[in-house]
CSV table of N, CA and C in Angstrom, one decimal:
chain,number,residue,atom,x,y,z
A,1,UNK,N,-33.9,6.9,-68.6
A,1,UNK,CA,-32.7,6.4,-67.8
A,1,UNK,C,-33.2,5.8,-66.4
A,2,UNK,N,-32.3,5.1,-65.8
A,2,UNK,CA,-32.6,4.5,-64.6
A,2,UNK,C,-32.1,5.2,-63.4
A,3,UNK,N,-31.2,6.2,-63.6
A,3,UNK,CA,-30.7,7.1,-62.5
A,3,UNK,C,-30.1,6.3,-61.4
A,4,UNK,N,-29.4,5.2,-61.7
A,4,UNK,CA,-28.9,4.3,-60.6
A,4,UNK,C,-27.8,5.0,-59.7
A,5,UNK,N,-27.2,6.1,-60.2
A,5,UNK,CA,-26.2,6.8,-59.4
A,5,UNK,C,-26.7,8.0,-58.6
A,6,UNK,N,-28.0,8.3,-58.8
A,6,UNK,CA,-28.6,9.5,-58.2
A,6,UNK,C,-28.6,9.3,-56.6
A,7,UNK,N,-28.0,10.4,-56.0
A,7,UNK,CA,-27.9,10.3,-54.5
A,7,UNK,C,-28.9,11.3,-53.8
A,8,UNK,N,-29.3,12.3,-54.5
A,8,UNK,CA,-30.2,13.3,-53.9
A,8,UNK,C,-31.3,13.6,-54.8
A,9,UNK,N,-32.6,13.6,-54.3
A,9,UNK,CA,-33.8,13.8,-55.1
A,9,UNK,C,-34.7,14.6,-54.3
A,10,UNK,N,-35.1,15.8,-54.9
A,10,UNK,CA,-36.0,16.7,-54.2
A,10,UNK,C,-37.0,17.3,-55.2
A,11,UNK,N,-38.3,17.1,-54.9
A,11,UNK,CA,-39.3,17.8,-55.7
A,11,UNK,C,-40.3,18.4,-54.7
A,12,UNK,N,-39.8,19.0,-53.7
A,12,UNK,CA,-40.6,19.7,-52.7
A,12,UNK,C,-41.2,21.0,-53.3
A,13,UNK,N,-42.3,21.4,-52.7
A,13,UNK,CA,-43.0,22.6,-53.0
A,13,UNK,C,-43.4,22.7,-54.5
A,14,UNK,N,-44.0,21.7,-55.0
A,14,UNK,CA,-44.4,21.7,-56.5
A,14,UNK,C,-45.8,21.5,-56.7
A,15,UNK,N,-46.7,21.3,-55.7
A,15,UNK,CA,-48.1,21.0,-55.9
A,15,UNK,C,-48.3,19.7,-56.7
A,16,UNK,N,-47.4,18.7,-56.5
A,16,UNK,CA,-47.6,17.4,-57.1
A,16,UNK,C,-48.7,16.7,-56.5
A,17,UNK,N,-49.4,15.9,-57.3
A,17,UNK,CA,-50.6,15.1,-56.8
A,17,UNK,C,-50.4,13.7,-57.1
A,18,UNK,N,-51.2,12.8,-56.6
A,18,UNK,CA,-51.1,11.4,-56.8
A,18,UNK,C,-50.3,10.7,-55.7
A,19,UNK,N,-49.9,9.5,-55.9
A,19,UNK,CA,-49.2,8.7,-54.9
A,19,UNK,C,-47.7,8.9,-55.0
A,20,UNK,N,-47.0,8.6,-53.9
A,20,UNK,CA,-45.6,8.4,-53.9
A,20,UNK,C,-45.2,7.2,-54.8
A,21,UNK,N,-44.5,7.4,-55.9
A,21,UNK,CA,-44.2,6.3,-56.8
A,21,UNK,C,-43.4,5.1,-56.2
A,22,UNK,N,-43.9,3.9,-56.4
A,22,UNK,CA,-43.2,2.8,-55.9
A,22,UNK,C,-41.9,2.5,-56.5
A,23,UNK,N,-41.7,3.1,-57.7
A,23,UNK,CA,-40.4,3.0,-58.4
A,23,UNK,C,-39.2,3.6,-57.7
A,24,UNK,N,-39.5,4.4,-56.7
A,24,UNK,CA,-38.4,5.1,-56.0
A,24,UNK,C,-37.5,4.0,-55.3
A,25,UNK,N,-38.1,2.9,-55.1
A,25,UNK,CA,-37.3,1.8,-54.5
A,25,UNK,C,-36.1,1.3,-55.4
A,26,UNK,N,-36.2,1.7,-56.6
A,26,UNK,CA,-35.1,1.3,-57.6
A,26,UNK,C,-33.9,2.2,-57.5
A,27,UNK,N,-34.0,3.4,-56.8
A,27,UNK,CA,-33.0,4.4,-56.7
A,27,UNK,C,-32.0,4.0,-55.5
A,28,UNK,N,-31.3,2.9,-55.6
A,28,UNK,CA,-30.6,2.4,-54.5
A,28,UNK,C,-29.5,3.3,-54.0
A,29,UNK,N,-29.0,4.2,-54.7
A,29,UNK,CA,-27.9,5.1,-54.2
A,29,UNK,C,-28.4,6.3,-53.5
A,30,UNK,N,-29.7,6.5,-53.4
A,30,UNK,CA,-30.3,7.7,-52.8
A,30,UNK,C,-29.8,7.8,-51.3
A,31,UNK,N,-29.4,9.0,-51.0
A,31,UNK,CA,-29.1,9.3,-49.6
A,31,UNK,C,-30.1,10.3,-49.0
A,32,UNK,N,-30.6,11.1,-49.9
A,32,UNK,CA,-31.6,12.2,-49.5
A,32,UNK,C,-32.8,12.2,-50.5
A,33,UNK,N,-34.0,12.1,-49.9
A,33,UNK,CA,-35.2,12.1,-50.7
A,33,UNK,C,-36.2,13.0,-50.1
A,34,UNK,N,-36.8,13.9,-50.9
A,34,UNK,CA,-37.8,14.8,-50.3
A,34,UNK,C,-38.9,15.1,-51.4
A,35,UNK,N,-40.1,14.9,-50.9
A,35,UNK,CA,-41.3,15.2,-51.7
A,35,UNK,C,-42.2,16.1,-50.8
A,36,UNK,N,-41.6,16.8,-49.9
A,36,UNK,CA,-42.4,17.6,-48.9
A,36,UNK,C,-43.2,18.8,-49.5
A,37,UNK,N,-44.3,19.1,-48.9
A,37,UNK,CA,-45.1,20.3,-49.3
A,37,UNK,C,-45.6,20.2,-50.7
A,38,UNK,N,-46.3,19.0,-50.9
A,38,UNK,CA,-47.0,18.8,-52.2
A,38,UNK,C,-48.4,18.4,-51.8
A,39,UNK,N,-49.2,17.8,-52.7
A,39,UNK,CA,-50.5,17.3,-52.4
A,39,UNK,C,-50.6,15.8,-52.7
A,40,UNK,N,-49.6,15.1,-52.3
A,40,UNK,CA,-49.5,13.7,-52.5
A,40,UNK,C,-50.5,13.0,-51.6
A,41,UNK,N,-51.1,11.9,-52.1
A,41,UNK,CA,-52.1,11.1,-51.3
A,41,UNK,C,-51.7,9.7,-51.3
A,42,UNK,N,-52.5,8.9,-50.5
A,42,UNK,CA,-52.2,7.5,-50.4
A,42,UNK,C,-51.2,7.1,-49.3
A,43,UNK,N,-50.7,5.9,-49.4
A,43,UNK,CA,-49.8,5.4,-48.3
A,43,UNK,C,-48.4,5.7,-48.7
A,44,UNK,N,-47.5,5.7,-47.7
A,44,UNK,CA,-46.1,5.7,-47.9
A,44,UNK,C,-45.7,4.3,-48.4
A,45,UNK,N,-45.2,4.1,-49.6
A,45,UNK,CA,-44.9,2.8,-50.2
A,45,UNK,C,-43.8,2.0,-49.4
A,46,UNK,N,-44.0,0.7,-49.2
A,46,UNK,CA,-43.1,-0.1,-48.5
A,46,UNK,C,-41.7,-0.1,-49.2
A,47,UNK,N,-41.7,0.2,-50.5
A,47,UNK,CA,-40.5,0.2,-51.3
A,47,UNK,C,-39.5,1.2,-50.8
A,48,UNK,N,-39.9,2.1,-50.0
A,48,UNK,CA,-38.9,3.1,-49.3
A,48,UNK,C,-37.9,2.2,-48.6
A,49,UNK,N,-38.3,1.1,-48.1
A,49,UNK,CA,-37.4,0.3,-47.3
A,49,UNK,C,-36.3,-0.3,-48.1
A,50,UNK,N,-36.3,-0.2,-49.4
A,50,UNK,CA,-35.3,-0.7,-50.3
A,50,UNK,C,-34.1,0.3,-50.5
A,51,UNK,N,-34.3,1.5,-49.9
A,51,UNK,CA,-33.3,2.6,-50.0
A,51,UNK,C,-32.3,2.5,-48.9
A,52,UNK,N,-31.5,1.5,-48.9
A,52,UNK,CA,-30.6,1.2,-47.7
A,52,UNK,C,-29.6,2.3,-47.5
A,53,UNK,N,-29.2,3.1,-48.4
A,53,UNK,CA,-28.3,4.2,-48.2
A,53,UNK,C,-28.9,5.5,-47.7
A,54,UNK,N,-30.2,5.5,-47.6
A,54,UNK,CA,-31.0,6.7,-47.3
A,54,UNK,C,-30.6,7.2,-45.9
A,55,UNK,N,-30.2,8.5,-45.8
A,55,UNK,CA,-30.0,9.1,-44.5
A,55,UNK,C,-31.0,10.2,-44.2
A,56,UNK,N,-31.7,10.7,-45.2
A,56,UNK,CA,-32.7,11.7,-45.0
A,56,UNK,C,-34.0,11.5,-45.8
A,57,UNK,N,-35.1,11.4,-45.2
A,57,UNK,CA,-36.4,11.2,-45.9
A,57,UNK,C,-37.4,12.2,-45.4
A,58,UNK,N,-37.9,13.0,-46.3
A,58,UNK,CA,-38.9,14.0,-46.0
A,58,UNK,C,-40.1,13.9,-46.9
A,59,UNK,N,-41.3,13.6,-46.3
A,59,UNK,CA,-42.5,13.5,-47.0
A,59,UNK,C,-43.6,14.4,-46.2
A,60,UNK,N,-43.1,15.4,-45.5
A,60,UNK,CA,-44.0,16.2,-44.7
A,60,UNK,C,-44.9,17.1,-45.6
A,61,UNK,N,-46.0,17.6,-45.0
A,61,UNK,CA,-46.8,18.5,-45.7
A,61,UNK,C,-47.6,18.0,-46.9
A,62,UNK,N,-48.0,16.8,-46.8
A,62,UNK,CA,-48.8,16.2,-47.9
A,62,UNK,C,-50.1,15.7,-47.3
A,63,UNK,N,-50.8,14.8,-48.0
A,63,UNK,CA,-52.1,14.3,-47.6
A,63,UNK,C,-52.0,12.7,-47.4
A,64,UNK,N,-50.8,12.3,-47.0
A,64,UNK,CA,-50.5,10.8,-46.9
A,64,UNK,C,-51.3,10.2,-45.8
A,65,UNK,N,-51.8,9.0,-46.0
A,65,UNK,CA,-52.6,8.3,-45.0
A,65,UNK,C,-52.1,6.9,-44.8
A,66,UNK,N,-52.7,6.2,-43.8
A,66,UNK,CA,-52.3,4.9,-43.4
A,66,UNK,C,-51.1,4.8,-42.5
A,67,UNK,N,-50.6,3.6,-42.3
A,67,UNK,CA,-49.5,3.4,-41.4
A,67,UNK,C,-48.2,3.6,-42.1
A,68,UNK,N,-47.2,4.1,-41.3
A,68,UNK,CA,-45.9,4.2,-41.9
A,68,UNK,C,-45.4,2.7,-42.0
A,69,UNK,N,-44.9,2.3,-43.2
A,69,UNK,CA,-44.5,1.0,-43.4
A,69,UNK,C,-43.3,0.6,-42.4
A,70,UNK,N,-43.4,-0.6,-41.9
A,70,UNK,CA,-42.3,-1.1,-40.9
A,70,UNK,C,-41.0,-1.1,-41.6
A,71,UNK,N,-40.9,-1.1,-42.9
A,71,UNK,CA,-39.6,-1.1,-43.6
A,71,UNK,C,-38.8,0.1,-43.3
A,72,UNK,N,-39.5,1.2,-43.0
A,72,UNK,CA,-38.8,2.5,-42.7
A,72,UNK,C,-37.9,2.3,-41.5
A,73,UNK,N,-38.4,1.6,-40.5
A,73,UNK,CA,-37.7,1.3,-39.3
A,73,UNK,C,-36.4,0.5,-39.5
A,74,UNK,N,-36.3,-0.1,-40.7
A,74,UNK,CA,-35.2,-1.0,-40.9
A,74,UNK,C,-34.1,-0.3,-41.7
A,75,UNK,N,-34.3,1.0,-42.0
A,75,UNK,CA,-33.3,1.8,-42.7
A,75,UNK,C,-32.2,2.3,-41.7
A,76,UNK,N,-31.1,1.5,-41.6
A,76,UNK,CA,-30.1,1.7,-40.6
A,76,UNK,C,-29.3,3.0,-40.8
A,77,UNK,N,-29.2,3.5,-42.0
A,77,UNK,CA,-28.5,4.8,-42.2
A,77,UNK,C,-29.3,6.0,-42.0
A,78,UNK,N,-30.6,5.8,-41.8
A,78,UNK,CA,-31.5,7.0,-41.7
A,78,UNK,C,-31.3,7.8,-40.4
A,79,UNK,N,-31.0,9.1,-40.6
A,79,UNK,CA,-30.7,10.0,-39.5
A,79,UNK,C,-31.8,11.1,-39.4
A,80,UNK,N,-32.5,11.3,-40.5
A,80,UNK,CA,-33.5,12.4,-40.5
A,80,UNK,C,-34.8,11.9,-41.1
A,81,UNK,N,-35.9,11.9,-40.4
A,81,UNK,CA,-37.2,11.5,-40.9
A,81,UNK,C,-38.2,12.5,-40.6
A,82,UNK,N,-38.9,13.1,-41.6
A,82,UNK,CA,-39.9,14.1,-41.5
A,82,UNK,C,-41.2,13.6,-42.2
A,83,UNK,N,-42.2,13.4,-41.4
A,83,UNK,CA,-43.5,12.9,-41.9
A,83,UNK,C,-44.6,13.8,-41.4
A,84,UNK,N,-44.3,14.9,-40.8
A,84,UNK,CA,-45.4,15.7,-40.2
A,84,UNK,C,-46.3,16.3,-41.3
A,85,UNK,N,-47.5,16.7,-40.8
A,85,UNK,CA,-48.4,17.4,-41.7
A,85,UNK,C,-49.1,16.4,-42.7
A,86,UNK,N,-49.3,15.2,-42.3
A,86,UNK,CA,-50.0,14.2,-43.0
A,86,UNK,C,-51.1,13.6,-42.1
A,87,UNK,N,-51.8,12.6,-42.6
A,87,UNK,CA,-52.8,11.9,-41.7
A,87,UNK,C,-52.3,10.4,-41.5
A,88,UNK,N,-51.1,10.3,-41.1
A,88,UNK,CA,-50.5,8.9,-40.9
A,88,UNK,C,-50.9,8.4,-39.6
A,89,UNK,N,-51.0,7.1,-39.4
A,89,UNK,CA,-51.5,6.4,-38.2
A,89,UNK,C,-50.4,5.8,-37.4
A,90,UNK,N,-49.2,5.9,-37.7
A,90,UNK,CA,-48.1,5.3,-36.9
A,90,UNK,C,-47.4,4.2,-37.6
A,91,UNK,N,-46.5,3.5,-36.9
A,91,UNK,CA,-45.8,2.4,-37.5
A,91,UNK,C,-46.5,1.1,-37.4
């Protein structure tokens, strides 16, 4: 399924590994997204910027690296952003 109506997605505290999937950009109805406290690596994908309805994003407590994509700053509905506990280098 494509989960086009999904508004809330959380897989926190699961010891997940690998990268944040770029396919998350297809979940256009998402308002809340959390993958905190896993072992995710790599960069925050720019596809996060496609989640225009997003109000809460939590990717804290992983091993993410690189710069936070500028697209995150364009999420006008975003009211809560948690990226702590990573090795991110800024916007």
